[in-house]
Every structure is written in C-alpha cells, then in structure tokens.
C-alpha cells in the first residue's frame, strides 16, 4: 500500500467512525421530542447549506448543472438520501445502534441485487455466498440481543436499500459533475424534500418549546457537521486516493463504531449471537469486494 493509498484508507476509516456516532445525536434529539423525519430535516437542511457555502468558496461554477440531469439529482436527494436517512433514524430509535448500523450495511447486497435485475450482471457463486451470509447475518443481528421490532428491521433494510441507491445514481452523476457538486445538490434537495414530510408547524413548535434555542441550534449544527459534512468530505477525498473495492470494505468500520458507541456511550448490550451475525454480514461485504475486477 503506497502513501496515497494509505492516506485514502485512513480518511475513509475516520469517516466511518464519524458516521458510527450518528445514533448518539439521533437519540438525544429524539429525547427532545423530535421525530425521526424531523431530525432528518434539520440535519439534511443544515448540511446542504454548509455544502453550498463550501462549493461557493471552492468552485462557484460547480452550481451549474444541465436541466436534463435534474432527475438524477432528484433521485439522489429524495429516493436515496432522504429515504435512507428517515429509515435509518427510525431504525436507531427502534433497535440497538449496532443492529440498525449492520442492517444499513446490507447496502452492497441491495446494489448487487439491483445490478443483477436491471443491469443484467451475472449471478456468480461468490454473489450467492454473499447473499446467504448477509441474510443469515441480518437474521442473527436483528433477532437477538437487544430491542427488536419488525418495523425496526424493515426500516433498517430500507436504509440499506436507500444507501445502496446512492452508489447507483451517483455513478451516473459523477460522469459529468464533481463529487462536491453532487453532494451539495443531493443534500439541498433532500433537505428541501424533507420539509414537506416533517410537519413544519409541529417542528417549529418543538423548536420554540425547546427553551434554549442557541443550545439547540448548536447541537443540530454539530449533528450536521459530525454526521454529514465531515464524513462525506473525508470519504470523498479518501475515495479519490484508493479503489472503490477497498473503500467499500473500509467503510464497514461504521457498524463496528456504532456498536462500540452504543456499548460505551448508550450502555447497550450485544450478545454472542448478534456478534456472530455482524461477522456474517462483514464476511458477505468482503466476499463482494473481492469479486471486483482489478483497478476498481
């Protein structure tokens, strides 16, 4: 591994650790009375504004996009990021942080299934093994060792699907636009879309009832920076310094980090069966990564 590759790996691992802390912020905002969708609205909107400021400073021309490409950006913002965020935050509040995170990381499995159906990719032995491992792992990690519900499992799997779609839609957008342009518009669109489903009157009443508005704004701003802006920037820069296959495997540090944050900060418990399930899902992701052609 050369220095450039090593730096990319470090950046992606740090991004995964930042993402793994998301449950801490979500749980706190939930305790203040905000719904999962309202938390998503606050996080996405603020992150979108921050990304827009960064793009304005670094590359003002990056705001220019073609009208015919708008559907791709809408798909990224609404079908992927908004859907994934709402599902993931719901799962965090219905399950342990580790269970929610590991279900989120079924995203490579969803990508594989969609690629087989829509892109006519070949079904290989490695892909079949990965599917079996992922399914078994999800059953183990979702059904044992913590707070579990069917809606939580479905929300976690939905988060994995939405997260997986980001890779598929993003593949088309990145052919024409920079990662920063894509990220900026994705979050702005997701934030705008979330307003329509976040019950704005109720959201405003909860904000005004929070008491110390400055503290609330500071915490929401911190949430956006720690769980969105910083990790997305780190991951983007890291991806430019290593291969996609390695990045996919390295990013799986997120559920491991979420498990540790849940254990040490939120005092969650995780049993040996759930640990076995996590191992199965990690194994499935690694099997998929090893099937990538050279240079990917």
PDB file of C-alpha atoms in Angstrom:
ATOM      1  CA  UNK A   1       0.000   0.000   0.000  1.00  0.00           C
ATOM      2  CA  UNK A   2       1.632   3.299  -1.090  1.00  0.00           C
ATOM      3  CA  UNK A   3       1.370   6.587   0.814  1.00  0.00           C
ATOM      4  CA  UNK A   4      -1.540   7.842  -1.296  1.00  0.00           C
ATOM      5  CA  UNK A   5      -3.463   4.598  -0.790  1.00  0.00           C
ATOM      6  CA  UNK A   6      -2.654   4.627   2.926  1.00  0.00           C
ATOM      7  CA  UNK A   7      -3.954   8.189   3.324  1.00  0.00           C
ATOM      8  CA  UNK A   8      -7.149   7.282   1.479  1.00  0.00           C
ATOM      9  CA  UNK A   9      -7.690   4.304   3.775  1.00  0.00           C
ATOM     10  CA  UNK A  10      -7.188   6.430   6.896  1.00  0.00           C
ATOM     11  CA  UNK A  11      -9.641   9.097   5.664  1.00  0.00           C
ATOM     12  CA  UNK A  12     -12.333   6.506   4.918  1.00  0.00           C
ATOM     13  CA  UNK A  13     -11.893   4.791   8.288  1.00  0.00           C
ATOM     14  CA  UNK A  14     -12.214   8.138  10.096  1.00  0.00           C
ATOM     15  CA  UNK A  15     -15.353   8.891   8.028  1.00  0.00           C
ATOM     16  CA  UNK A  16     -16.830   5.560   9.112  1.00  0.00           C
ATOM     17  CA  UNK A  17     -16.162   6.345  12.777  1.00  0.00           C
ATOM     18  CA  UNK A  18     -17.900   9.729  12.418  1.00  0.00           C
ATOM     19  CA  UNK A  19     -20.907   8.054  10.766  1.00  0.00           C
ATOM     20  CA  UNK A  20     -20.957   5.465  13.540  1.00  0.00           C
ATOM     21  CA  UNK A  21     -21.618   8.196  16.116  1.00  0.00           C
ATOM     22  CA  UNK A  22     -24.890   9.170  14.426  1.00  0.00           C
ATOM     23  CA  UNK A  23     -27.067   7.234  16.880  1.00  0.00           C
ATOM     24  CA  UNK A  24     -25.879   9.342  19.819  1.00  0.00           C
ATOM     25  CA  UNK A  25     -27.106  12.553  18.187  1.00  0.00           C
ATOM     26  CA  UNK A  26     -30.359  10.991  16.961  1.00  0.00           C
ATOM     27  CA  UNK A  27     -31.206   9.584  20.400  1.00  0.00           C
ATOM     28  CA  UNK A  28     -30.627  12.966  22.069  1.00  0.00           C
ATOM     29  CA  UNK A  29     -32.793  14.869  19.583  1.00  0.00           C
ATOM     30  CA  UNK A  30     -35.463  12.178  19.923  1.00  0.00           C
ATOM     31  CA  UNK A  31     -35.452  12.724  23.695  1.00  0.00           C
ATOM     32  CA  UNK A  32     -36.266  16.384  22.997  1.00  0.00           C
ATOM     33  CA  UNK A  33     -39.449  15.307  21.198  1.00  0.00           C
ATOM     34  CA  UNK A  34     -38.370  15.447  17.549  1.00  0.00           C
ATOM     35  CA  UNK A  35     -39.489  12.647  15.220  1.00  0.00           C
ATOM     36  CA  UNK A  36     -37.052  10.730  13.020  1.00  0.00           C
ATOM     37  CA  UNK A  37     -38.218  12.661   9.942  1.00  0.00           C
ATOM     38  CA  UNK A  38     -37.865  15.999  11.734  1.00  0.00           C
ATOM     39  CA  UNK A  39     -34.325  15.135  12.840  1.00  0.00           C
ATOM     40  CA  UNK A  40     -33.534  14.171   9.248  1.00  0.00           C
ATOM     41  CA  UNK A  41     -34.965  17.500   8.068  1.00  0.00           C
ATOM     42  CA  UNK A  42     -32.791  19.530  10.446  1.00  0.00           C
ATOM     43  CA  UNK A  43     -29.627  17.546   9.671  1.00  0.00           C
ATOM     44  CA  UNK A  44     -30.067  17.446   5.884  1.00  0.00           C
ATOM     45  CA  UNK A  45     -31.060  21.105   5.530  1.00  0.00           C
ATOM     46  CA  UNK A  46     -28.161  22.440   7.583  1.00  0.00           C
ATOM     47  CA  UNK A  47     -25.689  20.086   5.897  1.00  0.00           C
ATOM     48  CA  UNK A  48     -26.968  21.203   2.480  1.00  0.00           C
ATOM     49  CA  UNK A  49     -26.410  24.860   3.381  1.00  0.00           C
ATOM     50  CA  UNK A  50     -22.882  24.109   4.627  1.00  0.00           C
ATOM     51  CA  UNK A  51     -22.031  22.150   1.468  1.00  0.00           C
ATOM     52  CA  UNK A  52     -23.392  25.049  -0.632  1.00  0.00           C
ATOM     53  CA  UNK A  53     -21.120  27.502   1.200  1.00  0.00           C
ATOM     54  CA  UNK A  54     -18.120  25.206   0.642  1.00  0.00           C
ATOM     55  CA  UNK A  55     -18.963  24.861  -3.064  1.00  0.00           C
ATOM     56  CA  UNK A  56     -19.420  28.631  -3.383  1.00  0.00           C
ATOM     57  CA  UNK A  57     -15.953  29.205  -1.930  1.00  0.00           C
ATOM     58  CA  UNK A  58     -14.105  26.409  -3.750  1.00  0.00           C
ATOM     59  CA  UNK A  59     -15.864  26.228  -7.122  1.00  0.00           C
ATOM     60  CA  UNK A  60     -18.730  28.679  -7.836  1.00  0.00           C
ATOM     61  CA  UNK A  61     -19.075  27.232 -11.352  1.00  0.00           C
ATOM     62  CA  UNK A  62     -19.938  23.913  -9.721  1.00  0.00           C
ATOM     63  CA  UNK A  63     -23.510  25.134  -9.182  1.00  0.00           C
ATOM     64  CA  UNK A  64     -24.172  24.932 -12.927  1.00  0.00           C
ATOM     65  CA  UNK A  65     -25.996  21.744 -13.935  1.00  0.00           C
ATOM     66  CA  UNK A  66     -27.937  20.747 -17.064  1.00  0.00           C
ATOM     67  CA  UNK A  67     -31.736  20.605 -16.928  1.00  0.00           C
ATOM     68  CA  UNK A  68     -31.750  17.074 -18.344  1.00  0.00           C
ATOM     69  CA  UNK A  69     -29.668  15.907 -15.369  1.00  0.00           C
ATOM     70  CA  UNK A  70     -32.081  17.232 -12.737  1.00  0.00           C
ATOM     71  CA  UNK A  71     -33.936  13.867 -12.461  1.00  0.00           C
ATOM     72  CA  UNK A  72     -30.667  12.204 -11.390  1.00  0.00           C
ATOM     73  CA  UNK A  73     -30.121  14.797  -8.667  1.00  0.00           C
ATOM     74  CA  UNK A  74     -33.750  14.439  -7.544  1.00  0.00           C
ATOM     75  CA  UNK A  75     -33.271  10.677  -7.346  1.00  0.00           C
ATOM     76  CA  UNK A  76     -30.097  11.123  -5.301  1.00  0.00           C
ATOM     77  CA  UNK A  77     -31.674  13.594  -2.906  1.00  0.00           C
ATOM     78  CA  UNK A  78     -35.166  12.144  -2.472  1.00  0.00           C
ATOM     79  CA  UNK A  79     -35.108   8.450  -3.383  1.00  0.00           C
ATOM     80  CA  UNK A  80     -31.686   7.811  -1.862  1.00  0.00           C
ATOM     81  CA  UNK A  81     -30.518  10.214   0.868  1.00  0.00           C
ATOM     82  CA  UNK A  82     -33.885  11.386   2.255  1.00  0.00           C
ATOM     83  CA  UNK A  83     -35.383   7.884   2.208  1.00  0.00           C
ATOM     84  CA  UNK A  84     -32.231   6.306   3.661  1.00  0.00           C
ATOM     85  CA  UNK A  85     -31.888   8.930   6.421  1.00  0.00           C
ATOM     86  CA  UNK A  86     -35.515   8.686   7.565  1.00  0.00           C
ATOM     87  CA  UNK A  87     -35.352   4.883   7.575  1.00  0.00           C
ATOM     88  CA  UNK A  88     -32.032   4.803   9.414  1.00  0.00           C
ATOM     89  CA  UNK A  89     -33.066   7.274  12.113  1.00  0.00           C
ATOM     90  CA  UNK A  90     -36.284   5.299  12.617  1.00  0.00           C
ATOM     91  CA  UNK A  91     -34.292   2.074  12.967  1.00  0.00           C
ATOM     92  CA  UNK A  92     -31.947   3.691  15.510  1.00  0.00           C
ATOM     93  CA  UNK A  93     -34.931   4.550  17.707  1.00  0.00           C
ATOM     94  CA  UNK A  94     -36.497   1.076  17.374  1.00  0.00           C
ATOM     95  CA  UNK A  95     -33.371  -1.099  17.691  1.00  0.00           C
ATOM     96  CA  UNK A  96     -29.879  -1.036  19.150  1.00  0.00           C
ATOM     97  CA  UNK A  97     -27.384   1.168  17.324  1.00  0.00           C
ATOM     98  CA  UNK A  98     -25.395  -1.903  16.274  1.00  0.00           C
ATOM     99  CA  UNK A  99     -28.435  -3.661  14.771  1.00  0.00           C
ATOM    100  CA  UNK A 100     -29.516  -0.527  12.880  1.00  0.00           C
ATOM    101  CA  UNK A 101     -25.999   0.048  11.552  1.00  0.00           C
ATOM    102  CA  UNK A 102     -25.469  -3.522  10.384  1.00  0.00           C
ATOM    103  CA  UNK A 103     -28.827  -3.520   8.562  1.00  0.00           C
ATOM    104  CA  UNK A 104     -27.781  -0.256   6.900  1.00  0.00           C
ATOM    105  CA  UNK A 105     -24.690  -2.042   5.629  1.00  0.00           C
ATOM    106  CA  UNK A 106     -26.745  -4.523   3.678  1.00  0.00           C
ATOM    107  CA  UNK A 107     -26.475  -1.787   1.015  1.00  0.00           C
ATOM    108  CA  UNK A 108     -23.848  -3.667  -1.070  1.00  0.00           C
ATOM    109  CA  UNK A 109     -26.231  -6.628  -1.164  1.00  0.00           C
ATOM    110  CA  UNK A 110     -29.048  -4.390  -2.437  1.00  0.00           C
ATOM    111  CA  UNK A 111     -26.709  -2.928  -5.059  1.00  0.00           C
ATOM    112  CA  UNK A 112     -25.807  -6.439  -6.184  1.00  0.00           C
ATOM    113  CA  UNK A 113     -29.472  -7.494  -6.449  1.00  0.00           C
ATOM    114  CA  UNK A 114     -30.438  -4.340  -8.377  1.00  0.00           C
ATOM    115  CA  UNK A 115     -27.436  -4.756 -10.684  1.00  0.00           C
ATOM    116  CA  UNK A 116     -28.474  -8.335 -11.453  1.00  0.00           C
ATOM    117  CA  UNK A 117     -32.080  -7.299 -12.167  1.00  0.00           C
ATOM    118  CA  UNK A 118     -31.604  -4.020 -14.036  1.00  0.00           C
ATOM    119  CA  UNK A 119     -28.014  -4.098 -15.304  1.00  0.00           C
ATOM    120  CA  UNK A 120     -28.123  -7.809 -16.194  1.00  0.00           C
ATOM    121  CA  UNK A 121     -24.961  -8.582 -14.234  1.00  0.00           C
ATOM    122  CA  UNK A 122     -24.051 -12.259 -13.971  1.00  0.00           C
ATOM    123  CA  UNK A 123     -25.031 -14.356 -10.956  1.00  0.00           C
ATOM    124  CA  UNK A 124     -21.819 -15.880  -9.601  1.00  0.00           C
ATOM    125  CA  UNK A 125     -21.052 -18.331  -6.804  1.00  0.00           C
ATOM    126  CA  UNK A 126     -19.435 -15.532  -4.794  1.00  0.00           C
ATOM    127  CA  UNK A 127     -22.588 -13.427  -5.052  1.00  0.00           C
ATOM    128  CA  UNK A 128     -24.780 -16.334  -3.938  1.00  0.00           C
ATOM    129  CA  UNK A 129     -22.494 -16.968  -0.943  1.00  0.00           C
ATOM    130  CA  UNK A 130     -22.581 -13.251  -0.087  1.00  0.00           C
ATOM    131  CA  UNK A 131     -26.387 -13.232  -0.194  1.00  0.00           C
ATOM    132  CA  UNK A 132     -26.646 -16.262   2.093  1.00  0.00           C
ATOM    133  CA  UNK A 133     -24.148 -14.805   4.573  1.00  0.00           C
ATOM    134  CA  UNK A 134     -25.864 -11.405   4.565  1.00  0.00           C
ATOM    135  CA  UNK A 135     -29.334 -12.881   5.060  1.00  0.00           C
ATOM    136  CA  UNK A 136     -28.162 -15.136   7.903  1.00  0.00           C
ATOM    137  CA  UNK A 137     -26.273 -12.258   9.491  1.00  0.00           C
ATOM    138  CA  UNK A 138     -29.278  -9.938   9.371  1.00  0.00           C
ATOM    139  CA  UNK A 139     -31.486 -12.583  10.983  1.00  0.00           C
ATOM    140  CA  UNK A 140     -28.968 -13.109  13.793  1.00  0.00           C
ATOM    141  CA  UNK A 141     -28.184  -9.467  14.489  1.00  0.00           C
ATOM    142  CA  UNK A 142     -31.825  -8.360  14.242  1.00  0.00           C
ATOM    143  CA  UNK A 143     -33.425 -11.132  16.229  1.00  0.00           C
ATOM    144  CA  UNK A 144     -31.206 -11.394  19.272  1.00  0.00           C
ATOM    145  CA  UNK A 145     -29.514  -9.402  21.985  1.00  0.00           C
ATOM    146  CA  UNK A 146     -31.486  -6.193  22.199  1.00  0.00           C
ATOM    147  CA  UNK A 147     -34.553  -4.122  21.444  1.00  0.00           C
ATOM    148  CA  UNK A 148     -36.101  -5.560  18.285  1.00  0.00           C
ATOM    149  CA  UNK A 149     -39.246  -4.888  16.275  1.00  0.00           C
ATOM    150  CA  UNK A 150     -40.441  -5.793  12.806  1.00  0.00           C
ATOM    151  CA  UNK A 151     -40.794  -2.081  11.871  1.00  0.00           C
ATOM    152  CA  UNK A 152     -37.212  -1.581  13.067  1.00  0.00           C
ATOM    153  CA  UNK A 153     -35.928  -4.416  10.878  1.00  0.00           C
ATOM    154  CA  UNK A 154     -37.860  -3.126   7.856  1.00  0.00           C
ATOM    155  CA  UNK A 155     -36.596   0.418   8.491  1.00  0.00           C
ATOM    156  CA  UNK A 156     -33.013  -0.852   8.728  1.00  0.00           C
ATOM    157  CA  UNK A 157     -33.323  -2.794   5.479  1.00  0.00           C
ATOM    158  CA  UNK A 158     -34.951   0.255   3.853  1.00  0.00           C
ATOM    159  CA  UNK A 159     -31.959   2.326   4.958  1.00  0.00           C
ATOM    160  CA  UNK A 160     -29.667  -0.216   3.315  1.00  0.00           C
ATOM    161  CA  UNK A 161     -31.663   0.000   0.081  1.00  0.00           C
ATOM    162  CA  UNK A 162     -31.616   3.814   0.054  1.00  0.00           C
ATOM    163  CA  UNK A 163     -27.905   3.885   0.838  1.00  0.00           C
ATOM    164  CA  UNK A 164     -27.251   1.395  -1.964  1.00  0.00           C
ATOM    165  CA  UNK A 165     -29.187   3.510  -4.453  1.00  0.00           C
ATOM    166  CA  UNK A 166     -26.790   6.390  -3.726  1.00  0.00           C
ATOM    167  CA  UNK A 167     -23.998   4.389  -5.361  1.00  0.00           C
ATOM    168  CA  UNK A 168     -26.120   3.549  -8.410  1.00  0.00           C
ATOM    169  CA  UNK A 169     -27.480   7.056  -9.028  1.00  0.00           C
ATOM    170  CA  UNK A 170     -24.165   8.672  -8.098  1.00  0.00           C
ATOM    171  CA  UNK A 171     -22.361   6.603 -10.706  1.00  0.00           C
ATOM    172  CA  UNK A 172     -24.248   8.411 -13.470  1.00  0.00           C
ATOM    173  CA  UNK A 173     -23.931  11.887 -11.918  1.00  0.00           C
ATOM    174  CA  UNK A 174     -20.178  11.627 -11.289  1.00  0.00           C
ATOM    175  CA  UNK A 175     -19.591  11.100 -15.011  1.00  0.00           C
ATOM    176  CA  UNK A 176     -20.404  14.789 -15.538  1.00  0.00           C
ATOM    177  CA  UNK A 177     -20.050  16.542 -12.185  1.00  0.00           C
ATOM    178  CA  UNK A 178     -17.579  16.842  -9.323  1.00  0.00           C
ATOM    179  CA  UNK A 179     -18.199  14.968  -6.050  1.00  0.00           C
ATOM    180  CA  UNK A 180     -18.734  18.295  -4.249  1.00  0.00           C
ATOM    181  CA  UNK A 181     -21.383  19.428  -6.763  1.00  0.00           C
ATOM    182  CA  UNK A 182     -23.166  16.099  -6.435  1.00  0.00           C
ATOM    183  CA  UNK A 183     -23.049  16.143  -2.632  1.00  0.00           C
ATOM    184  CA  UNK A 184     -24.180  19.767  -2.412  1.00  0.00           C
ATOM    185  CA  UNK A 185     -27.251  19.337  -4.624  1.00  0.00           C
ATOM    186  CA  UNK A 186     -28.061  15.954  -3.089  1.00  0.00           C
ATOM    187  CA  UNK A 187     -28.280  17.405   0.418  1.00  0.00           C
ATOM    188  CA  UNK A 188     -30.053  20.601  -0.667  1.00  0.00           C
ATOM    189  CA  UNK A 189     -32.717  18.575  -2.491  1.00  0.00           C
ATOM    190  CA  UNK A 190     -33.015  16.085   0.368  1.00  0.00           C
ATOM    191  CA  UNK A 191     -33.348  18.935   2.857  1.00  0.00           C
ATOM    192  CA  UNK A 192     -35.989  20.697   0.749  1.00  0.00           C
ATOM    193  CA  UNK A 193     -37.906  17.454   0.278  1.00  0.00           C
ATOM    194  CA  UNK A 194     -37.813  16.666   3.988  1.00  0.00           C
ATOM    195  CA  UNK A 195     -39.661  19.901   4.777  1.00  0.00           C
ATOM    196  CA  UNK A 196     -42.795  18.534   3.093  1.00  0.00           C
ATOM    197  CA  UNK A 197     -42.885  15.405   5.273  1.00  0.00           C
ATOM    198  CA  UNK A 198     -41.532  16.800   8.559  1.00  0.00           C
ATOM    199  CA  UNK A 199     -44.794  18.534   9.605  1.00  0.00           C
ATOM    200  CA  UNK A 200     -43.322  22.093   9.646  1.00  0.00           C
ATOM    201  CA  UNK A 201     -45.865  23.602  12.116  1.00  0.00           C
ATOM    202  CA  UNK A 202     -45.135  20.835  14.630  1.00  0.00           C
ATOM    203  CA  UNK A 203     -41.386  21.118  14.006  1.00  0.00           C
ATOM    204  CA  UNK A 204     -41.446  24.878  14.613  1.00  0.00           C
ATOM    205  CA  UNK A 205     -43.483  24.449  17.803  1.00  0.00           C
ATOM    206  CA  UNK A 206     -40.973  21.897  19.122  1.00  0.00           C
ATOM    207  CA  UNK A 207     -38.066  24.196  18.299  1.00  0.00           C
ATOM    208  CA  UNK A 208     -39.656  27.154  20.095  1.00  0.00           C
ATOM    209  CA  UNK A 209     -40.598  24.940  23.052  1.00  0.00           C
ATOM    210  CA  UNK A 210     -37.037  23.688  23.411  1.00  0.00           C
ATOM    211  CA  UNK A 211     -36.136  26.586  25.680  1.00  0.00           C
ATOM    212  CA  UNK A 212     -32.537  27.496  24.923  1.00  0.00           C
ATOM    213  CA  UNK A 213     -32.643  27.987  21.152  1.00  0.00           C
ATOM    214  CA  UNK A 214     -28.926  28.749  20.948  1.00  0.00           C
ATOM    215  CA  UNK A 215     -28.017  25.413  22.552  1.00  0.00           C
ATOM    216  CA  UNK A 216     -30.458  23.561  20.289  1.00  0.00           C
ATOM    217  CA  UNK A 217     -29.111  25.221  17.153  1.00  0.00           C
ATOM    218  CA  UNK A 218     -25.554  24.481  18.263  1.00  0.00           C
ATOM    219  CA  UNK A 219     -26.359  20.808  18.807  1.00  0.00           C
ATOM    220  CA  UNK A 220     -28.163  20.468  15.459  1.00  0.00           C
ATOM    221  CA  UNK A 221     -25.262  22.235  13.733  1.00  0.00           C
ATOM    222  CA  UNK A 222     -22.841  19.844  15.460  1.00  0.00           C
ATOM    223  CA  UNK A 223     -25.006  16.919  14.332  1.00  0.00           C
ATOM    224  CA  UNK A 224     -24.860  18.090  10.712  1.00  0.00           C
ATOM    225  CA  UNK A 225     -21.107  18.659  10.794  1.00  0.00           C
ATOM    226  CA  UNK A 226     -20.134  15.455  12.631  1.00  0.00           C
ATOM    227  CA  UNK A 227     -22.551  13.029  10.934  1.00  0.00           C
ATOM    228  CA  UNK A 228     -22.787  14.527   7.431  1.00  0.00           C
ATOM    229  CA  UNK A 229     -20.373  17.242   6.337  1.00  0.00           C
ATOM    230  CA  UNK A 230     -17.088  15.927   7.765  1.00  0.00           C
ATOM    231  CA  UNK A 231     -17.583  12.208   6.967  1.00  0.00           C
ATOM    232  CA  UNK A 232     -18.893  12.849   3.443  1.00  0.00           C
ATOM    233  CA  UNK A 233     -15.922  15.113   2.675  1.00  0.00           C
ATOM    234  CA  UNK A 234     -13.449  12.639   4.199  1.00  0.00           C
ATOM    235  CA  UNK A 235     -14.996   9.746   2.290  1.00  0.00           C
ATOM    236  CA  UNK A 236     -14.971  11.691  -0.987  1.00  0.00           C
ATOM    237  CA  UNK A 237     -11.301  12.657  -0.623  1.00  0.00           C
ATOM    238  CA  UNK A 238     -10.452   9.145   0.535  1.00  0.00           C
ATOM    239  CA  UNK A 239     -12.223   7.592  -2.434  1.00  0.00           C
ATOM    240  CA  UNK A 240     -10.024   9.647  -4.762  1.00  0.00           C
ATOM    241  CA  UNK A 241      -6.957   8.095  -3.126  1.00  0.00           C
ATOM    242  CA  UNK A 242      -7.896   4.426  -3.083  1.00  0.00           C
ATOM    243  CA  UNK A 243     -10.005   1.938  -5.047  1.00  0.00           C
ATOM    244  CA  UNK A 244     -13.779   1.622  -4.737  1.00  0.00           C
ATOM    245  CA  UNK A 245     -13.462  -2.004  -3.653  1.00  0.00           C
ATOM    246  CA  UNK A 246     -11.167  -1.130  -0.757  1.00  0.00           C
ATOM    247  CA  UNK A 247     -13.338   1.849   0.163  1.00  0.00           C
ATOM    248  CA  UNK A 248     -16.433  -0.350   0.414  1.00  0.00           C
ATOM    249  CA  UNK A 249     -14.680  -2.692   2.837  1.00  0.00           C
ATOM    250  CA  UNK A 250     -13.019   0.073   4.875  1.00  0.00           C
ATOM    251  CA  UNK A 251     -16.322   1.935   5.305  1.00  0.00           C
ATOM    252  CA  UNK A 252     -17.732  -1.080   7.162  1.00  0.00           C
ATOM    253  CA  UNK A 253     -15.937   0.296  10.202  1.00  0.00           C
ATOM    254  CA  UNK A 254     -19.177   2.303  10.694  1.00  0.00           C
ATOM    255  CA  UNK A 255     -21.310  -0.511  12.183  1.00  0.00           C
ATOM    256  CA  UNK A 256     -18.349  -1.576  14.322  1.00  0.00           C
ATOM    257  CA  UNK A 257     -18.004   2.012  15.553  1.00  0.00           C
ATOM    258  CA  UNK A 258     -21.775   2.245  16.098  1.00  0.00           C
ATOM    259  CA  UNK A 259     -21.629  -0.934  18.182  1.00  0.00           C
ATOM    260  CA  UNK A 260     -18.841   0.496  20.351  1.00  0.00           C
ATOM    261  CA  UNK A 261     -20.604   3.866  20.726  1.00  0.00           C
ATOM    262  CA  UNK A 262     -23.793   2.025  21.655  1.00  0.00           C
ATOM    263  CA  UNK A 263     -21.976  -0.130  24.212  1.00  0.00           C
ATOM    264  CA  UNK A 264     -19.837   2.549  25.876  1.00  0.00           C
ATOM    265  CA  UNK A 265     -21.988   5.687  25.495  1.00  0.00           C
ATOM    266  CA  UNK A 266     -25.580   4.415  25.325  1.00  0.00           C
ATOM    267  CA  UNK A 267     -24.942   1.391  27.611  1.00  0.00           C
ATOM    268  CA  UNK A 268     -26.409  -1.058  25.086  1.00  0.00           C
ATOM    269  CA  UNK A 269     -25.694  -4.770  25.326  1.00  0.00           C
ATOM    270  CA  UNK A 270     -24.784  -7.106  22.500  1.00  0.00           C
ATOM    271  CA  UNK A 271     -24.726 -10.878  22.805  1.00  0.00           C
ATOM    272  CA  UNK A 272     -22.523 -13.503  21.140  1.00  0.00           C
ATOM    273  CA  UNK A 273     -25.240 -14.439  18.613  1.00  0.00           C
ATOM    274  CA  UNK A 274     -25.516 -10.825  17.447  1.00  0.00           C
ATOM    275  CA  UNK A 275     -21.716 -10.639  17.193  1.00  0.00           C
ATOM    276  CA  UNK A 276     -21.839 -13.756  15.001  1.00  0.00           C
ATOM    277  CA  UNK A 277     -24.448 -12.021  12.826  1.00  0.00           C
ATOM    278  CA  UNK A 278     -22.240  -8.951  12.449  1.00  0.00           C
ATOM    279  CA  UNK A 279     -19.370 -11.235  11.431  1.00  0.00           C
ATOM    280  CA  UNK A 280     -21.575 -12.861   8.778  1.00  0.00           C
ATOM    281  CA  UNK A 281     -22.562  -9.505   7.260  1.00  0.00           C
ATOM    282  CA  UNK A 282     -18.952  -8.266   7.266  1.00  0.00           C
ATOM    283  CA  UNK A 283     -17.933 -11.513   5.560  1.00  0.00           C
ATOM    284  CA  UNK A 284     -20.610 -11.015   2.890  1.00  0.00           C
ATOM    285  CA  UNK A 285     -19.377  -7.495   2.161  1.00  0.00           C
ATOM    286  CA  UNK A 286     -15.763  -8.673   1.939  1.00  0.00           C
ATOM    287  CA  UNK A 287     -16.757 -11.521  -0.413  1.00  0.00           C
ATOM    288  CA  UNK A 288     -18.477  -8.969  -2.668  1.00  0.00           C
ATOM    289  CA  UNK A 289     -15.473  -6.634  -2.560  1.00  0.00           C
ATOM    290  CA  UNK A 290     -13.136  -9.456  -3.542  1.00  0.00           C
ATOM    291  CA  UNK A 291     -15.217 -10.088  -6.680  1.00  0.00           C
ATOM    292  CA  UNK A 292     -14.444  -6.586  -8.007  1.00  0.00           C
ATOM    293  CA  UNK A 293     -12.193  -6.517 -11.027  1.00  0.00           C
ATOM    294  CA  UNK A 294      -8.702  -5.087 -10.747  1.00  0.00           C
ATOM    295  CA  UNK A 295      -8.454  -1.349 -10.661  1.00  0.00           C
ATOM    296  CA  UNK A 296     -11.950  -0.835  -9.352  1.00  0.00           C
TER     297      UNK A 296
END
